Short mmCIF file of C-alpha atoms in Angstrom, two decimals:
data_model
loop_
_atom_site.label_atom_id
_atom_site.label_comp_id
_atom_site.label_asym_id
_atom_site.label_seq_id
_atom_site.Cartn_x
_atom_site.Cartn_y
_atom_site.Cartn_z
CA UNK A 14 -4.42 -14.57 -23.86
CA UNK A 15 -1.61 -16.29 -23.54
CA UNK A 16 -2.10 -19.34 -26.54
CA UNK A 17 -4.29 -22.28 -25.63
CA UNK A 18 -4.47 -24.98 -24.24
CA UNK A 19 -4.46 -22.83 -21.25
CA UNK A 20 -4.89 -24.11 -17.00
CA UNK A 21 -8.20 -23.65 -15.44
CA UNK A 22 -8.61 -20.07 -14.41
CA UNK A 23 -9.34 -18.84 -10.92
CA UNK A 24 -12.78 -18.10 -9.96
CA UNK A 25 -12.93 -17.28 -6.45
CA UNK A 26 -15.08 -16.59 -3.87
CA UNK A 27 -14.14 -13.11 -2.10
CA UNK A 28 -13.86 -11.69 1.25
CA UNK A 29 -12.00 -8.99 3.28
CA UNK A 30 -10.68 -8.95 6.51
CA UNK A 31 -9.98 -5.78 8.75
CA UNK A 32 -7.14 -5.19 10.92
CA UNK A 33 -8.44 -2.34 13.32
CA UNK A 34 -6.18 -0.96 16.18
CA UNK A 35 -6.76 0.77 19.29
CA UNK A 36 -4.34 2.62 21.94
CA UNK A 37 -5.42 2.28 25.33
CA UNK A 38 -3.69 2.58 28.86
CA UNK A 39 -0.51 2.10 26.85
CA UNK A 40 -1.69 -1.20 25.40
CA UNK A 41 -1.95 -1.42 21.66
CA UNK A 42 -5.14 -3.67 21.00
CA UNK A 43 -6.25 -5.64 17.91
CA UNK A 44 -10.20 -5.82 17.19
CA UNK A 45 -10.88 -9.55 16.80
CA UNK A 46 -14.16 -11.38 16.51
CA UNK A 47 -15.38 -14.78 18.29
CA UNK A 48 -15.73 -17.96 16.74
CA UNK A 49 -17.83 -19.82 18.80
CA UNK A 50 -19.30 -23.35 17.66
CA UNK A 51 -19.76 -26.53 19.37
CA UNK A 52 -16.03 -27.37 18.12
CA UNK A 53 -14.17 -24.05 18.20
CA UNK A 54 -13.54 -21.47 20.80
CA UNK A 55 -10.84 -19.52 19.07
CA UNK A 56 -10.43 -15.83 17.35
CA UNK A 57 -10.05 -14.07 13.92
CA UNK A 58 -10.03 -10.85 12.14
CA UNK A 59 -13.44 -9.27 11.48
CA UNK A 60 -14.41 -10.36 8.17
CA UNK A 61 -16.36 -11.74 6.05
CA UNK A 62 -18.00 -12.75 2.22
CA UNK A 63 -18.47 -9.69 -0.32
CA UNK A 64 -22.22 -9.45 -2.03
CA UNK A 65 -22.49 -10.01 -5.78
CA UNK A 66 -21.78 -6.00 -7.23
CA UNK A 67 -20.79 -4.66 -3.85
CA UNK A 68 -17.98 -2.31 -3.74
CA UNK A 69 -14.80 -3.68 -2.02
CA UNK A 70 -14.78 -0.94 0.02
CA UNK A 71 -18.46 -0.68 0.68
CA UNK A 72 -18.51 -4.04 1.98
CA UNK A 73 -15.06 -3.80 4.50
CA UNK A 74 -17.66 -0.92 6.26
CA UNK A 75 -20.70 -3.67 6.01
CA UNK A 76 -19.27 -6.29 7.29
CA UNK A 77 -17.16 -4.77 10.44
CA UNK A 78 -20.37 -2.92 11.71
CA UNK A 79 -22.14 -6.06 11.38
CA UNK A 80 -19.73 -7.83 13.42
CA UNK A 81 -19.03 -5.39 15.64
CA UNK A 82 -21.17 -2.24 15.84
CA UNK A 83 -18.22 -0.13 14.67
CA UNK A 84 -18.50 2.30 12.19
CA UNK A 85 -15.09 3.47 11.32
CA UNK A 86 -14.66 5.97 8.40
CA UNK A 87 -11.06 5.42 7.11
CA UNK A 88 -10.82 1.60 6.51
CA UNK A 89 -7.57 1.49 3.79
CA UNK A 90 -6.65 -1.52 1.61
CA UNK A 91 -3.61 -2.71 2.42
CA UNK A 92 -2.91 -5.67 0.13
CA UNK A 93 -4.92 -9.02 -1.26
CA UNK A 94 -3.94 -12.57 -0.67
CA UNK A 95 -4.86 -15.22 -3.02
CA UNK A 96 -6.97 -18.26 -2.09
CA UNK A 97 -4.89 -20.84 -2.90
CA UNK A 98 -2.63 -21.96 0.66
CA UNK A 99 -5.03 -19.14 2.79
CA UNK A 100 -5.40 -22.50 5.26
CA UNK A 101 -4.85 -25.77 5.84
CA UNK A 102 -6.89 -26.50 8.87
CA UNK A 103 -9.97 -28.14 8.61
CA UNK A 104 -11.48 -26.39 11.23
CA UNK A 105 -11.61 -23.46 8.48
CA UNK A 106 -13.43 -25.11 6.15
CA UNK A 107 -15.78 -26.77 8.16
CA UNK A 108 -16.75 -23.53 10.30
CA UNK A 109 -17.18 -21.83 6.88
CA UNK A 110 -19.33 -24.82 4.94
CA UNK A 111 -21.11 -24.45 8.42
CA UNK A 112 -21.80 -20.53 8.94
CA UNK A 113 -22.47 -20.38 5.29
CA UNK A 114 -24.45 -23.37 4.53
CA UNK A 115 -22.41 -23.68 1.45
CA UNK A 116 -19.45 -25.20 0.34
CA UNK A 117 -16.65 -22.63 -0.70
CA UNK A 118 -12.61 -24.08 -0.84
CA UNK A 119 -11.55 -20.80 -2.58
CA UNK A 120 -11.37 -17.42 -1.14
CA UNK A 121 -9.45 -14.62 -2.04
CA UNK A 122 -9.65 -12.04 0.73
CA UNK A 123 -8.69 -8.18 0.68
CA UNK A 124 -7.39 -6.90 3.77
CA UNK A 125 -8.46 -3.26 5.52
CA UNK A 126 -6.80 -1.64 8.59
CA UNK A 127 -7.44 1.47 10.51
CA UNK A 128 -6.88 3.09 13.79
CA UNK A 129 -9.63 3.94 16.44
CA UNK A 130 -9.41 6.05 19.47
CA UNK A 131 -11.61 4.27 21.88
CA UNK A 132 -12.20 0.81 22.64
CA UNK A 133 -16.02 2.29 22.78
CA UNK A 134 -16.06 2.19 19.45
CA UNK A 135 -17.34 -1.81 19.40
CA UNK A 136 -20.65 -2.52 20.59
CA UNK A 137 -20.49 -4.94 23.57
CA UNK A 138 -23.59 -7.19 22.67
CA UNK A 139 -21.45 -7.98 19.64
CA UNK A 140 -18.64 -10.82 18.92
CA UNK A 141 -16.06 -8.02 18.69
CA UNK A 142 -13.16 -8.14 21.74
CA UNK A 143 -10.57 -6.07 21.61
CA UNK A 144 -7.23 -8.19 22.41
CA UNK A 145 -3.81 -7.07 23.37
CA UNK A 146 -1.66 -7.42 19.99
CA UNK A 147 1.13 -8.69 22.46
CA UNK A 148 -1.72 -11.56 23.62
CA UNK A 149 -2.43 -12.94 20.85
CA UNK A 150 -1.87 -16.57 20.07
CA UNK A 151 -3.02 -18.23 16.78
CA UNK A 152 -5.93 -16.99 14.63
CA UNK A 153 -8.22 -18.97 12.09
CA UNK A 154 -7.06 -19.21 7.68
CA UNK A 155 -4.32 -17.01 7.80
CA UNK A 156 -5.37 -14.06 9.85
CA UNK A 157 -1.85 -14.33 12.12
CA UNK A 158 0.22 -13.00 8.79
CA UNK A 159 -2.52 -10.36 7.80
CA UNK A 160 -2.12 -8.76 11.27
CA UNK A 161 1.67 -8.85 10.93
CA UNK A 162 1.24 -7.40 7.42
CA UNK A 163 -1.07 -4.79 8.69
CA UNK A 164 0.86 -3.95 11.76
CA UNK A 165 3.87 -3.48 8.98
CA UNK A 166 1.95 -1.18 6.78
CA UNK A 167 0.77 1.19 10.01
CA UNK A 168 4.06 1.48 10.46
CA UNK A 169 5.40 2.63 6.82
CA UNK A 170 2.52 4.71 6.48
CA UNK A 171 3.16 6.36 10.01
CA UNK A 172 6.39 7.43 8.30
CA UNK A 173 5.12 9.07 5.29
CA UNK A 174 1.48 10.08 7.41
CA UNK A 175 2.55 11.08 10.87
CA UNK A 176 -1.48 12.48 11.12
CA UNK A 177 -2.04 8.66 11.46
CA UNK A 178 -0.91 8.44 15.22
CA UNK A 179 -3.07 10.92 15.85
CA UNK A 180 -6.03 8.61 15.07
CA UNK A 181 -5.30 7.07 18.54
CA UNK A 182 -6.04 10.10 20.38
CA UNK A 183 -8.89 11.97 21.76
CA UNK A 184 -9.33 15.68 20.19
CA UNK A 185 -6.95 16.68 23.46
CA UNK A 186 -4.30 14.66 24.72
CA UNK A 187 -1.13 14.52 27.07
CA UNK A 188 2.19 14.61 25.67
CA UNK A 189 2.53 11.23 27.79
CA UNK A 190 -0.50 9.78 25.63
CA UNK A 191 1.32 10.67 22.48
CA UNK A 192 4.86 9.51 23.86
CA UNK A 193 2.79 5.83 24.22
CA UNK A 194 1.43 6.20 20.76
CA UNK A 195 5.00 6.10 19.26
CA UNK A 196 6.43 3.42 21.77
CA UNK A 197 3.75 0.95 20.90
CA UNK A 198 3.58 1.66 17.35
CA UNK A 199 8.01 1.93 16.82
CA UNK A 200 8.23 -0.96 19.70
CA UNK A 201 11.15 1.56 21.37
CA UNK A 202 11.18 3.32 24.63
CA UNK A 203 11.22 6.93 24.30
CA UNK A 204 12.71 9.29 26.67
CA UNK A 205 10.24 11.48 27.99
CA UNK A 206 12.65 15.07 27.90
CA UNK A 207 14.19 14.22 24.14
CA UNK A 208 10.48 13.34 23.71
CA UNK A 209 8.90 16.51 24.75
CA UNK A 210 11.63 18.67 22.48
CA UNK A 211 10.58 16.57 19.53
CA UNK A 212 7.04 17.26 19.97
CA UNK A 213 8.16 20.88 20.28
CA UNK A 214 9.71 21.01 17.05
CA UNK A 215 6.22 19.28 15.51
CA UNK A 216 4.48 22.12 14.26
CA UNK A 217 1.51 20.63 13.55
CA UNK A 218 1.09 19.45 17.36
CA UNK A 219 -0.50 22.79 19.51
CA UNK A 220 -0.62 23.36 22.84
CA UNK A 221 -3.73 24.23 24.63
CA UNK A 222 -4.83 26.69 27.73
CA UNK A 223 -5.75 23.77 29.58
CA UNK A 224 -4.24 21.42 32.05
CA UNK A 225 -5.45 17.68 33.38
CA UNK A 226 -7.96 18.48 36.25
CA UNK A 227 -7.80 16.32 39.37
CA UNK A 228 -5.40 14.22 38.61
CA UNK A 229 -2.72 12.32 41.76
CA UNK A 230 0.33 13.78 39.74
CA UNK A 231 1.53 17.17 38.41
CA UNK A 232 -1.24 18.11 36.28
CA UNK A 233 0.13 18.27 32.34
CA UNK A 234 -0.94 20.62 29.68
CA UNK A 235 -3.26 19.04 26.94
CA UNK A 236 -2.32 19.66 23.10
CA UNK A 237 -3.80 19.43 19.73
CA UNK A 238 -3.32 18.17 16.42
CA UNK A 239 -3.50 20.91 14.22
CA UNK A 240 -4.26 19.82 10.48
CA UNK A 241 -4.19 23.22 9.17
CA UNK A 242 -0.46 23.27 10.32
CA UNK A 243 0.33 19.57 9.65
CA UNK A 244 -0.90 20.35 6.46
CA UNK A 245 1.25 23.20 5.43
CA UNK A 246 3.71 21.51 6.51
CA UNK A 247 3.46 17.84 4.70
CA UNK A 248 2.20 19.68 1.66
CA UNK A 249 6.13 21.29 2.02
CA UNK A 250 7.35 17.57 2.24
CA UNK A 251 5.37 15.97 -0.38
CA UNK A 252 6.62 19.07 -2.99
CA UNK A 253 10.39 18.71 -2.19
CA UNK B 23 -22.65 -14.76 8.44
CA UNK B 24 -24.92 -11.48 8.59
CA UNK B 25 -28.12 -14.23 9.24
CA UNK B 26 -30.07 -15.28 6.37
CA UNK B 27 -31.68 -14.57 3.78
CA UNK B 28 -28.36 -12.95 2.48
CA UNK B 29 -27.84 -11.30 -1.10
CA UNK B 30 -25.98 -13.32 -3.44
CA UNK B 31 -22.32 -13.62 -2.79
CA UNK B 32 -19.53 -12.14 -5.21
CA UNK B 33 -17.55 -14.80 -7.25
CA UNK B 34 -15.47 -13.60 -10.00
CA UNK B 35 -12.41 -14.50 -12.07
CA UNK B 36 -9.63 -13.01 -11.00
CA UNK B 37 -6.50 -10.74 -12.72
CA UNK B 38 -3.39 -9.00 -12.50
CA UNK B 39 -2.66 -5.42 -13.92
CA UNK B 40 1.05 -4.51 -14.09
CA UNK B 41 2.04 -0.61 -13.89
CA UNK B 42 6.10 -0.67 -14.71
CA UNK B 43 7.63 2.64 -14.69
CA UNK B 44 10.65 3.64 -16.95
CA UNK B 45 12.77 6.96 -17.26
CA UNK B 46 15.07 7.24 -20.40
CA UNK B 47 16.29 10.95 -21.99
CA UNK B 48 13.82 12.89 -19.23
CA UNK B 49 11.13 11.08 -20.36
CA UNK B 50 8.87 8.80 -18.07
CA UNK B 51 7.23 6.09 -19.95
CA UNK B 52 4.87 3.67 -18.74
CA UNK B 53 4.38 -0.06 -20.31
CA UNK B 54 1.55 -0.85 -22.39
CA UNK B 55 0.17 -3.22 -24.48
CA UNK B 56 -1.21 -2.70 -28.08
CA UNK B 57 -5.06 -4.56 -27.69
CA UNK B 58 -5.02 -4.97 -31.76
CA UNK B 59 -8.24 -6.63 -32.93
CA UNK B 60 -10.17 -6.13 -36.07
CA UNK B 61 -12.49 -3.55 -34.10
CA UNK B 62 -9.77 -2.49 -31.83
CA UNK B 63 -6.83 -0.74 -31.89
CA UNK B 64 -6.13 0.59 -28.39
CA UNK B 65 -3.73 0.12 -25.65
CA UNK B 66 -4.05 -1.46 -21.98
CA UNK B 67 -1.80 -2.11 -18.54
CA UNK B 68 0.10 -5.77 -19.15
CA UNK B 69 -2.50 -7.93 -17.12
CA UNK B 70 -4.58 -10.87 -17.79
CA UNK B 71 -6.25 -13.61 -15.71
CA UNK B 72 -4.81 -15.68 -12.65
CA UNK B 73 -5.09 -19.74 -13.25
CA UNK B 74 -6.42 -21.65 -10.35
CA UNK B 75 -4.55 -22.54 -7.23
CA UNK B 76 -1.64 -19.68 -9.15
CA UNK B 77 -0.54 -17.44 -6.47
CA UNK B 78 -1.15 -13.56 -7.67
CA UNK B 79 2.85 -12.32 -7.29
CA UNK B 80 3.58 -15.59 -9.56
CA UNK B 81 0.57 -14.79 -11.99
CA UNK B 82 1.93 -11.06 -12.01
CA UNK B 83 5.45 -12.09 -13.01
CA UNK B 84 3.98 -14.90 -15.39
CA UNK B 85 1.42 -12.61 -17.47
CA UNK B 86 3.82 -9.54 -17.38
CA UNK B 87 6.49 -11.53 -19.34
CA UNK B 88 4.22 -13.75 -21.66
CA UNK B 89 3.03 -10.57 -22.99
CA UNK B 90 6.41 -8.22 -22.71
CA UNK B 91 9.47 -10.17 -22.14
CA UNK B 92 10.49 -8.55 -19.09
CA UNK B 93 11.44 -10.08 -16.00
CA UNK B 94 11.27 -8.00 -13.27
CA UNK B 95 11.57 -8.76 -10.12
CA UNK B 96 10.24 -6.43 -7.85
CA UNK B 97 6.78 -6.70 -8.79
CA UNK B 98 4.51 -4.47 -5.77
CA UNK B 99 1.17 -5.09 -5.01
CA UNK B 100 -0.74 -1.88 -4.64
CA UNK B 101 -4.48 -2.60 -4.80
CA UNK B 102 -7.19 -4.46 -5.97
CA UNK B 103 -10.21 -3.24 -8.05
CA UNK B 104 -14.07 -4.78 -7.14
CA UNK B 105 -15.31 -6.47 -10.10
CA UNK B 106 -18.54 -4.23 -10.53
CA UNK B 107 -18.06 -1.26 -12.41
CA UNK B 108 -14.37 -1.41 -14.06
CA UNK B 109 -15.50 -0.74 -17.42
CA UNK B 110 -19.11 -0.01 -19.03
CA UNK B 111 -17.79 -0.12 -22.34
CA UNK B 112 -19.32 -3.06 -24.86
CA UNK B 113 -15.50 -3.16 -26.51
CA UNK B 114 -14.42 -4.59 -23.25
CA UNK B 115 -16.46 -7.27 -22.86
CA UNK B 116 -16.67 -8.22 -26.66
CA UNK B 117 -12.76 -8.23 -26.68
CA UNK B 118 -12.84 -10.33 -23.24
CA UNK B 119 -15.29 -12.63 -24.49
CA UNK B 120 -13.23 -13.13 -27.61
CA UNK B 121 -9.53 -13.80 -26.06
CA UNK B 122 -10.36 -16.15 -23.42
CA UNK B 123 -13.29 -17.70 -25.62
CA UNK B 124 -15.15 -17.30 -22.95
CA UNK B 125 -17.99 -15.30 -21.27
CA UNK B 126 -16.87 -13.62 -17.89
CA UNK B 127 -18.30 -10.61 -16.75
CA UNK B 128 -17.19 -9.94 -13.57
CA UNK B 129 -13.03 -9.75 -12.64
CA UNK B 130 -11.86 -8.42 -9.16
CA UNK B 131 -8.22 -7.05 -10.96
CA UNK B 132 -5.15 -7.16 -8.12
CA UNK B 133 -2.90 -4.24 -9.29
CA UNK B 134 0.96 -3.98 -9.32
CA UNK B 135 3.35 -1.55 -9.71
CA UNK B 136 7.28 -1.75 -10.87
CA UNK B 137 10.52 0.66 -11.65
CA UNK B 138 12.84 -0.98 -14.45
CA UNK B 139 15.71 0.84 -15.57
CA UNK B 140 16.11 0.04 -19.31
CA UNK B 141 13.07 0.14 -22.29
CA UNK B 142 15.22 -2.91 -23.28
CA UNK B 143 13.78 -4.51 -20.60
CA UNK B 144 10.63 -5.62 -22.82
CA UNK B 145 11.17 -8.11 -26.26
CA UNK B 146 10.79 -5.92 -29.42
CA UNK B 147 8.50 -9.01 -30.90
CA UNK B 148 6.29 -8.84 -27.99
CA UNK B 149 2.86 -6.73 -27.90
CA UNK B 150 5.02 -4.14 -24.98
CA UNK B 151 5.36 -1.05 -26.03
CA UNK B 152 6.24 2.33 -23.89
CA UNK B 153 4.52 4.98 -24.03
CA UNK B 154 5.36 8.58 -22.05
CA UNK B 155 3.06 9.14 -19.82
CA UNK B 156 2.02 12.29 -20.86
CA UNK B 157 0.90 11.00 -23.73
CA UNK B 158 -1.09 8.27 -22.79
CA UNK B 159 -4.75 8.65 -23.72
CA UNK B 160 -7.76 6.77 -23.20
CA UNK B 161 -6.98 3.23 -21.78
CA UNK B 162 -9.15 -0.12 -21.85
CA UNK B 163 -11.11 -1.28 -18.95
CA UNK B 164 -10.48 1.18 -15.77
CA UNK B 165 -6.85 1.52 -16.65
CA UNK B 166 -6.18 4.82 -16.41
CA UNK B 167 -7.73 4.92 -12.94
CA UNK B 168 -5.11 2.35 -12.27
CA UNK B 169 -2.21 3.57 -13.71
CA UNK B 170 -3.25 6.58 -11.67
CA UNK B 171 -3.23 5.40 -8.74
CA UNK B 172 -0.23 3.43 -9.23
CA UNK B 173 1.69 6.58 -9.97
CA UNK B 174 0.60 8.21 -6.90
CA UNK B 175 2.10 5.00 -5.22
CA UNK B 176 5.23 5.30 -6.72
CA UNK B 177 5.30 8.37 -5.52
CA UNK B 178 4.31 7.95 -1.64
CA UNK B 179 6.77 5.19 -2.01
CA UNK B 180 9.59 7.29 -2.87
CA UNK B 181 8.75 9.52 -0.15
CA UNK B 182 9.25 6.54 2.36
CA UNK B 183 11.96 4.93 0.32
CA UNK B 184 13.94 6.65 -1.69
CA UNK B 185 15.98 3.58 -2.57
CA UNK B 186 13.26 3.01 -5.45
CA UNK B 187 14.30 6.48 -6.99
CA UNK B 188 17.78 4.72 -8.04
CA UNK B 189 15.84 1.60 -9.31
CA UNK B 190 15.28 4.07 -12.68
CA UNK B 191 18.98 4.82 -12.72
CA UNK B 192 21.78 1.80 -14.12
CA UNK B 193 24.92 1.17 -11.84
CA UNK B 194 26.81 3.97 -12.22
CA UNK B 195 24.98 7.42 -13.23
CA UNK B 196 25.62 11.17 -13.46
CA UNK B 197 23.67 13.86 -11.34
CA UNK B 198 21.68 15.07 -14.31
CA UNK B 199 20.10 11.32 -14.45
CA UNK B 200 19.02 11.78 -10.88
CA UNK B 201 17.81 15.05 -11.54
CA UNK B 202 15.49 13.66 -13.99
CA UNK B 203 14.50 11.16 -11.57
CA UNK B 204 13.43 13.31 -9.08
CA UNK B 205 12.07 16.43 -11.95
CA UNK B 206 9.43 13.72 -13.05
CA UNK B 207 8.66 11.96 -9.89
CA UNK B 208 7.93 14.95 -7.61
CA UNK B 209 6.72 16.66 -11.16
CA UNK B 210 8.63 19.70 -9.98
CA UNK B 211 11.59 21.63 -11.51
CA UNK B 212 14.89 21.16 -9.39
CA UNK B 213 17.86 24.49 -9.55
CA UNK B 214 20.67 22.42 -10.67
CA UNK B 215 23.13 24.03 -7.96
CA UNK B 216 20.57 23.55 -5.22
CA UNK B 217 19.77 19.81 -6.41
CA UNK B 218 24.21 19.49 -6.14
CA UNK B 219 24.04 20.28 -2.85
CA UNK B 220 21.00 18.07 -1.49
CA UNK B 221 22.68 15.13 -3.54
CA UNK B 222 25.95 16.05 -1.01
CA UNK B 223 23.72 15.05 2.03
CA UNK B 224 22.40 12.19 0.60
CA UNK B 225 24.88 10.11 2.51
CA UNK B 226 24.11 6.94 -0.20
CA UNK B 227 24.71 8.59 -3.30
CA UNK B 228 28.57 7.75 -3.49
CA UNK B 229 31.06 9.79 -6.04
CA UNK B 230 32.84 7.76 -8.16
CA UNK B 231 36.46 7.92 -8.98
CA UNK B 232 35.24 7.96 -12.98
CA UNK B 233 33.88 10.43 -15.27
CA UNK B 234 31.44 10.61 -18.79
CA UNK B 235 34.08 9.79 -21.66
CA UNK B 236 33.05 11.09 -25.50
CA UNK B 237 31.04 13.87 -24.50
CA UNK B 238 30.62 17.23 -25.75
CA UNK B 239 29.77 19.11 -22.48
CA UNK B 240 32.01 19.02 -20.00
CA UNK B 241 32.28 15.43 -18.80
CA UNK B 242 30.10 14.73 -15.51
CA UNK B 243 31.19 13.01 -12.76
CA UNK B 244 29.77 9.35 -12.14
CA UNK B 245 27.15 8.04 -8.93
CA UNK B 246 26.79 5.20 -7.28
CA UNK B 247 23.96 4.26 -4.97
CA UNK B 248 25.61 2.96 -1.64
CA UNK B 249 23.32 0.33 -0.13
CA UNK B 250 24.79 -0.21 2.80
CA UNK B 251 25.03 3.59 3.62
CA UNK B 252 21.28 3.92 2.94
CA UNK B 253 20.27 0.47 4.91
CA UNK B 254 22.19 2.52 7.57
CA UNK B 255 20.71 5.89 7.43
CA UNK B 256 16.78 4.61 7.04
CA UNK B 257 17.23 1.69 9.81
CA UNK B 258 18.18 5.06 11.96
CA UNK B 259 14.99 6.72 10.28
CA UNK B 260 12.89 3.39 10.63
CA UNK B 261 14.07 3.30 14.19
CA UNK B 262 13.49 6.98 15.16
#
């Protein structure tokens, strides 16, 4: 397109990753998969090769249930990364000339993230483990700066899509389970009065007749997330 | 990695698909390319193919000004496009086949999205031309699903970061040019008195000692977009 003579033109071999995150006992966890040969002992993002035809999106479902057992519903692209520099370790290309039984040097791989609200999600006979984000040391190719990326892009789109954080919680919750939602996902303490007035002022967050049963401490009041209400209300936003 | 037998795995060329955003006289154009053949005479997004080992935010930049002129800088990834079913139209492939002299028929497409502030951004000589929006009609390949989507981008974006808003607008700028800005971003009619006073809180639009000279109204007041003020207000956002 561009006159000739022209360079070679990429033909790549493609893949996605997924970048799924989970809230638990106030620890924000990253699913990650074992990859366990006679040589490696290490961990990466769920992911793997897309089919000839398959839908990008179509095969980011496939391949984490396959992996994992877990059938999430809102995996979102978050951004592609081209195969040229996705690793320089050897280890890569010989666990992947290995699992594959083929040789492949270039893979361009589409990344996914979502957000899950129990670490039941995975099935346990599976190479899924759900790892501390705060734990973990270096991945395979270049799965360190997808999570980073992803990590980044929960975060802008928690600004725009509050409903997001939500995704971490059970249908009720305490406000203490939602002040640990915005800790770990802002990386800030928040106080737990200013807090509870913000929430207050959230209309789309409804309180329920219903406190914690037997439970050490006071026993809080569970809430909702209302979508009706957070809807009227971003729909107000989004129109400005 | 799914045990074996497996279907087929995906390998396809690979290109880049430019969405680039202009506002001049309340008019939002987008930039397009004339695809003029002996059969065809239609219009597509600035894209073509990535070249081996090319990194895709260098191939953007690259194929965006061989075939416009324009260098812009802040090229955005926003998504990528599976090969399999991004255009069922013979015209595509024929013209495909007949640029790159060469059969391909399957192209994952990584799309990008940018906000330039002048139509004189492109070369005149070039095959660029803009087009308003409103106007465009039927697009090659599954272009107007991504110039679609790319405007809903730009538009959750803005929402996030306003900053990009002023990216339409040159240095200095009067609040009718914002107006316009915001009128065909949020698609939306703004009261001019009510739009005044929302400009007053934006703490980053700055007054400017200067006014409009030669004009036959009365003359406006110039803008400036503060950058400093707004890295100040949204870190306090960011941070909240």
């Amino acid at each position: 397109m561009q006159g000739t003579p022209q360079p070679a033109l990429a033909i790549n071999h493609i893949s996605v990753d997924c970048v799924v995150f989970c809230i638990e006992n106030d620890e924000l966890y990253v699913l990650l998969v074992k990859r366990d040969t006679n040589e490696l002992h290490d961990m990466k993002l769920p992911g793997g090769m897309v089919y000839k035809e398959e839908i990008l999106d179509v095969a980011a479902q496939r391949i984490l249930k396959d992996l994992t057992g877990a059938s999430v519903d809102s995996l979102r692209q978050f951004r592609s990364y081209s195969a040229k520099g996705r690793t320089n370790d050897p280890r890569d290309t010989h666990w992947l000339s290995h699992t594959l039984n083929t040789d492949i040097d270039s893979i361009l791989t589409v990344a996914y993230f979502s957000v899950v609200n129990t670490k039941r999600t995975i099935n346990k006979e599976s190479s899924g483990i759900w790892v501390p984000l705060k734990s973990i040391g270096e991945l395979a190719f270049d799965h360190n700066r997808i999570l980073q990326d992803g990590f980044n892009h929960l975060q802008r789109i928690a600004t725009v899509e509050p409903s997001i954080l939500f995704e971490f919680l059970p249908r009720k919750f305490v406000i203490s389970q939602l002040r640990a939602v915005y800790s770990l996902i802002y990386d800030k303490e928040f106080d737990v009065r200013n807090f509870h007035k913000q929430v207050n002022q959230m209309a789309w967050v409804k309180p329920l007749e219903e406190r914690q049963k037997n439970v050490s401490h006071r026993a809080a009041r569970y809430y909702k997330f209302d979508k009706v209400a957070y809807k009227r209300f971003f729909k107000f936003v989004a129109n400005w």
